[in-house]
PDB file of C-alpha atoms in Angstrom:
ATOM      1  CA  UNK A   1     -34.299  14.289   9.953  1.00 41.00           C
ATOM      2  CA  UNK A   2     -32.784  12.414  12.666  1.00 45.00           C
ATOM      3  CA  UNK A   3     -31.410  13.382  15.976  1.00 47.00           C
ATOM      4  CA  UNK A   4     -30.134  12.074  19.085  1.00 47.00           C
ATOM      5  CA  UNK A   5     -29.288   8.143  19.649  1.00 44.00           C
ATOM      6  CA  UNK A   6     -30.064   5.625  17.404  1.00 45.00           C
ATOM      7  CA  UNK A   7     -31.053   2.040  19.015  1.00 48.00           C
ATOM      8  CA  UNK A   8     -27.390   1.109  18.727  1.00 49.00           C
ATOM      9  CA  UNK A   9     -25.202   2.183  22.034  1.00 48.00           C
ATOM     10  CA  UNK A  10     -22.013   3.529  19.996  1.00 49.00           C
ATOM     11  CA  UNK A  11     -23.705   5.360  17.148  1.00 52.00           C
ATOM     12  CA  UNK A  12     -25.033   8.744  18.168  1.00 52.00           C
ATOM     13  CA  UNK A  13     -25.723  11.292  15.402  1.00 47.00           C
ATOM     14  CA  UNK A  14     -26.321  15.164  15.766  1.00 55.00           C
ATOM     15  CA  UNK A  15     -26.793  16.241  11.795  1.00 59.00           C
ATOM     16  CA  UNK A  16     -28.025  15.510   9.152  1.00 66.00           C
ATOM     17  CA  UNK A  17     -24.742  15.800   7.783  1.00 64.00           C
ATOM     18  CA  UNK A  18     -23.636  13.043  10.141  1.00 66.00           C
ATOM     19  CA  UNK A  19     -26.267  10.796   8.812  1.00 64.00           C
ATOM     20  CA  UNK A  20     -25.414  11.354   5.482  1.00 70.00           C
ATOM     21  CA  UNK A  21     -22.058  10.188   5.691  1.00 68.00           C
ATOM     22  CA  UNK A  22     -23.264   7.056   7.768  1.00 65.00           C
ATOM     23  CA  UNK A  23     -25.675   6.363   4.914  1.00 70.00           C
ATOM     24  CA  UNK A  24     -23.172   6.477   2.309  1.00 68.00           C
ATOM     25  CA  UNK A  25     -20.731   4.362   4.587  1.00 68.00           C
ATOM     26  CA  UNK A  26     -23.104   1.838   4.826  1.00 69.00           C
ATOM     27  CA  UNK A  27     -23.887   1.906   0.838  1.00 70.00           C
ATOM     28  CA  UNK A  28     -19.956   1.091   0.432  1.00 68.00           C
ATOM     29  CA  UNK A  29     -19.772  -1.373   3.144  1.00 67.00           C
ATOM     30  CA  UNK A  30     -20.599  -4.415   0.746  1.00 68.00           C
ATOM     31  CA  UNK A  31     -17.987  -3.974  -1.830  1.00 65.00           C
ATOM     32  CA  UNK A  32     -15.283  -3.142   1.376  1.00 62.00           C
ATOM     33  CA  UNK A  33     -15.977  -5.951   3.099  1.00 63.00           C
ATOM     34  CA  UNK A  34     -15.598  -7.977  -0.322  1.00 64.00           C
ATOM     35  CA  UNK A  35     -12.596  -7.074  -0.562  1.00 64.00           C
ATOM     36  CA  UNK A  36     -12.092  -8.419   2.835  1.00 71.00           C
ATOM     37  CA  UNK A  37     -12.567 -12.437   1.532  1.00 82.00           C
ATOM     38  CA  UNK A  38     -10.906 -15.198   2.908  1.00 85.00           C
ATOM     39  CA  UNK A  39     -10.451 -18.569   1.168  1.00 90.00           C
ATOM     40  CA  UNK A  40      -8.621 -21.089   3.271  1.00 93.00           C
ATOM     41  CA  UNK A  41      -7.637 -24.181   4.336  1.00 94.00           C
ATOM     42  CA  UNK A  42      -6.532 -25.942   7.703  1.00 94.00           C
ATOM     43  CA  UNK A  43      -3.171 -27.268   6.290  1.00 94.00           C
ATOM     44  CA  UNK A  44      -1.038 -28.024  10.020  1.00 92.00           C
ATOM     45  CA  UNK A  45      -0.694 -31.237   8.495  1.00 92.00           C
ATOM     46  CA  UNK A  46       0.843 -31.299   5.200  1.00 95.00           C
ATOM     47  CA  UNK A  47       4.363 -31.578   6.611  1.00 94.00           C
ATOM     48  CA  UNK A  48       3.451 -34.717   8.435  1.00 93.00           C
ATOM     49  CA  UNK A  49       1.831 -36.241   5.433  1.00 94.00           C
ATOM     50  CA  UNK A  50       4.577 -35.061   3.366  1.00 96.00           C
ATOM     51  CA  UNK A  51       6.714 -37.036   5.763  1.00 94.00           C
ATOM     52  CA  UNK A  52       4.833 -40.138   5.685  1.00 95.00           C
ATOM     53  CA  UNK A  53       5.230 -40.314   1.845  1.00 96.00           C
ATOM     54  CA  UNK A  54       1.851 -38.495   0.846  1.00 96.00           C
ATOM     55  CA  UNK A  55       2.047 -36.319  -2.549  1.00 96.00           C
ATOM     56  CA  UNK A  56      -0.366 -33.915  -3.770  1.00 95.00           C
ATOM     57  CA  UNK A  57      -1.416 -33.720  -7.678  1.00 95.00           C
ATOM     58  CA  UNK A  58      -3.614 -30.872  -9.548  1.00 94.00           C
ATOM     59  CA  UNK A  59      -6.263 -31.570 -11.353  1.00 94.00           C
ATOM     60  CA  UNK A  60      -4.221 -32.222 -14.848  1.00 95.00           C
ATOM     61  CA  UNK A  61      -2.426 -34.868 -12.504  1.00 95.00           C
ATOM     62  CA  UNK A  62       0.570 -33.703 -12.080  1.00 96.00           C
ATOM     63  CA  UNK A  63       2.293 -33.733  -8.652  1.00 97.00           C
ATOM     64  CA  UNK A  64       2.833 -29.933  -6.920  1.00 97.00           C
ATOM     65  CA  UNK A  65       3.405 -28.616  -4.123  1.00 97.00           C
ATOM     66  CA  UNK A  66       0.270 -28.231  -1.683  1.00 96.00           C
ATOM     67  CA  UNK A  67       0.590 -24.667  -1.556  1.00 97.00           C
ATOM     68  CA  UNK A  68       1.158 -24.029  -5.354  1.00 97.00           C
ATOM     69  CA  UNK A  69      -2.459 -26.371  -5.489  1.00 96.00           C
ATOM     70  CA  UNK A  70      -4.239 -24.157  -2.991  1.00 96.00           C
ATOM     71  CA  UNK A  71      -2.709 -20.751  -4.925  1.00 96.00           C
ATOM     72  CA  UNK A  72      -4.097 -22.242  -8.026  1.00 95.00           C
ATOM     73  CA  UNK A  73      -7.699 -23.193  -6.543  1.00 94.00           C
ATOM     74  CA  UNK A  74      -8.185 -19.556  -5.214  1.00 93.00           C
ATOM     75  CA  UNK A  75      -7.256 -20.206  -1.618  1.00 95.00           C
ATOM     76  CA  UNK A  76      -5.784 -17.425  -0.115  1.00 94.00           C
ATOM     77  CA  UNK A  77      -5.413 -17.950   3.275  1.00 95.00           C
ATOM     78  CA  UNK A  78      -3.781 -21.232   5.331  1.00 96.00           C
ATOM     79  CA  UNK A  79      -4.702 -21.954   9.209  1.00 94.00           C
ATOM     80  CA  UNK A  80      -2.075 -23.565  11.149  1.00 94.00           C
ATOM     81  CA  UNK A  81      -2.729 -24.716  14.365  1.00 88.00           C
ATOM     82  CA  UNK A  82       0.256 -24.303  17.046  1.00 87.00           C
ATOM     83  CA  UNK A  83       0.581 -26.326  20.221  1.00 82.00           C
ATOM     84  CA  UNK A  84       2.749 -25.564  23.646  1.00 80.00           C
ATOM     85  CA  UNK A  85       4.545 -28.709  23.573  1.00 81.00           C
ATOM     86  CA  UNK A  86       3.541 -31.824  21.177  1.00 78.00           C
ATOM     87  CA  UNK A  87       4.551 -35.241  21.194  1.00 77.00           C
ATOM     88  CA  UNK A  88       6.938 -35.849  17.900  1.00 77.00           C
ATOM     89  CA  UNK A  89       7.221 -32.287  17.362  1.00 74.00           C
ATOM     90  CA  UNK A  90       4.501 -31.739  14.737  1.00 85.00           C
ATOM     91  CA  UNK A  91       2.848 -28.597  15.710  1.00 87.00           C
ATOM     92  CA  UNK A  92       5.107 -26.712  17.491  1.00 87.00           C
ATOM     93  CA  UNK A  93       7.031 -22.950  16.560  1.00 88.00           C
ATOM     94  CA  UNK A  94       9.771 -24.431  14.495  1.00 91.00           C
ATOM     95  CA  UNK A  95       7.045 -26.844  12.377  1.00 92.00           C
ATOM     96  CA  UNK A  96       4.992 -23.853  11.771  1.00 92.00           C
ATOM     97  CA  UNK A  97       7.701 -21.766  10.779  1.00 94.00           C
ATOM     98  CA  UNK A  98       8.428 -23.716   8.545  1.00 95.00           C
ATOM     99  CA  UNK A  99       5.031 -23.911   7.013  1.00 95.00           C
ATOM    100  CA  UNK A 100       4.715 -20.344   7.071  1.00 96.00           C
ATOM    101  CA  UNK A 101       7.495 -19.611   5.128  1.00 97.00           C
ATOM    102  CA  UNK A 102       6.415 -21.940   2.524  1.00 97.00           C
ATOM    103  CA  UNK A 103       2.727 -20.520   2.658  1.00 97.00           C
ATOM    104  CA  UNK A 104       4.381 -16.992   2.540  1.00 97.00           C
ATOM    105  CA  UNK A 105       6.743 -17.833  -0.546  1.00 98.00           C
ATOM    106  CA  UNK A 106       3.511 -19.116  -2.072  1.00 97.00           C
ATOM    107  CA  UNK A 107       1.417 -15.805  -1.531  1.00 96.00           C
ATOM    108  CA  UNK A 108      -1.305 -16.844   0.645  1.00 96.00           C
ATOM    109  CA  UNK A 109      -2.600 -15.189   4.060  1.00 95.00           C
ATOM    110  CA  UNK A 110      -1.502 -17.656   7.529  1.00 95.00           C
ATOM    111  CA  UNK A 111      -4.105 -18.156  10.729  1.00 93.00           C
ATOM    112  CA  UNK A 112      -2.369 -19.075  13.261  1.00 91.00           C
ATOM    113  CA  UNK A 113      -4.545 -20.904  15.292  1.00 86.00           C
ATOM    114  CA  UNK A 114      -3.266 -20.799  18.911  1.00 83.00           C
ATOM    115  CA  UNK A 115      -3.841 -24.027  20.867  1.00 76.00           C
ATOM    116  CA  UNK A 116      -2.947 -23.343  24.889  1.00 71.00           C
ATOM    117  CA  UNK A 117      -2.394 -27.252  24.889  1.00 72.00           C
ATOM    118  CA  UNK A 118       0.206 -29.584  23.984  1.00 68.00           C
ATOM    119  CA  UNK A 119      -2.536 -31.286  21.639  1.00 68.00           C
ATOM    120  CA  UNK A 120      -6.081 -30.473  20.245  1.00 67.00           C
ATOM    121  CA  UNK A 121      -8.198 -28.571  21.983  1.00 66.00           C
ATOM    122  CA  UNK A 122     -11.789 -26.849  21.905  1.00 66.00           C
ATOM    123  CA  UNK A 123     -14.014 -24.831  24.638  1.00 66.00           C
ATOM    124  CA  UNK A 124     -15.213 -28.563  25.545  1.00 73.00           C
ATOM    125  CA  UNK A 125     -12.181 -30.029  25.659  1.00 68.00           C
ATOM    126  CA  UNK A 126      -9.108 -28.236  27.491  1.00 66.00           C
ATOM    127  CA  UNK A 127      -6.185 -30.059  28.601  1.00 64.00           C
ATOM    128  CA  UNK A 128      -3.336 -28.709  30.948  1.00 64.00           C
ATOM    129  CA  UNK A 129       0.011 -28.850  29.317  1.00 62.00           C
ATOM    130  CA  UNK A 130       2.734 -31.211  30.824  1.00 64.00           C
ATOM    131  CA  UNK A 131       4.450 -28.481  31.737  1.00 63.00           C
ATOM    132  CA  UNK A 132       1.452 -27.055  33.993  1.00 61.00           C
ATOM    133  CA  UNK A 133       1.062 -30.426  35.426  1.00 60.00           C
ATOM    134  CA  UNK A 134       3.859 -30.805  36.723  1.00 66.00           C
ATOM    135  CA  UNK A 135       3.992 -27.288  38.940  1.00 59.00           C
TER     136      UNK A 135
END
C-alpha cells in the first residue's frame, strides 16, 4: 500500500485505487506511445533540387515523385524548415506551402521547423533578420 507523494512532484496518490489505475496506465504506455511513431525526413529542399533538374527514382528505377518514394519507404512524416525572409525565395511561406500540400496529398505528417532567421540557424548560431537590422 502506498500513500502520500511519490518522488515525482506532480504525481500524488491517496488509494490504492489510484495506484492501480497508474499501474495499469503505465502497463499500456508502450503500445500508446507506439502508436505515436514518427518516420521522417528533412525534405525543405526537394523543390530546389527539383528546380535544378534533380529527379528521384525507387528502387525498381523508375522515376517518382519524392513524396510517393518516402510514402512507399514507410516515412510518415516530412520536416520543412521555414525562414523570415530568404535570399531567392526558397524557404519562405509560399515555398512551404507548396510543399505541404504536396506532402499532404501524399499522406504524410509535416514539421514545420521554424527558423527566426532569414537563413539557417541553431542555438550557436543566430542571425538577426534584415529586417531587424535595419530598425
Amino acid at each position: 500500500m502506498l500513500k502520500g507523494i511519490l518522488p515525482h512532484p506532480f504525481l500524488v496518490y491517496t488509494s490504492d485505487e489510484t495506484m492501480k489505475l497508474f499501474t495499469s496506465l503505465l502497463a499500456l504506455a508502450p503500445s500508446a506511445f507506439a502508436a505515436l511513431t514518427y518516420k521522417g525526413v528533412d525534405w525543405s529542399s526537394v523543390a530546389v533540387e527539383e528546380a535544378s533538374g534533380y529527379s528521384y527514382k525507387n528502387t525498381a528505377g523508375t522515376t517518382q515523385p519524392l513524396e510517393t518514394i518516402l510514402k512507399a519507404s514507410g516515412v510518415n512524416t516530412v520536416r520543412q524548415r521555414v525562414w523570415v525572409n530568404p535570399s531567392g525565395g526558397s524557404y519562405n511561406l509560399d515555398y512551404n506551402l507548396k510543399l505541404a500540400k504536396r506532402a499532404k496529398a501524399a499522406g504524410l505528417n509535416i514539421y514545420l521547423d521554424l527558423h527566426f532567421s532569414d537563413t539557417w540557424a541553431d542555438p550557436s548560431h543566430q542571425r538577426h533578420t534584415q529586417q531587424e537590422q535595419s530598425n
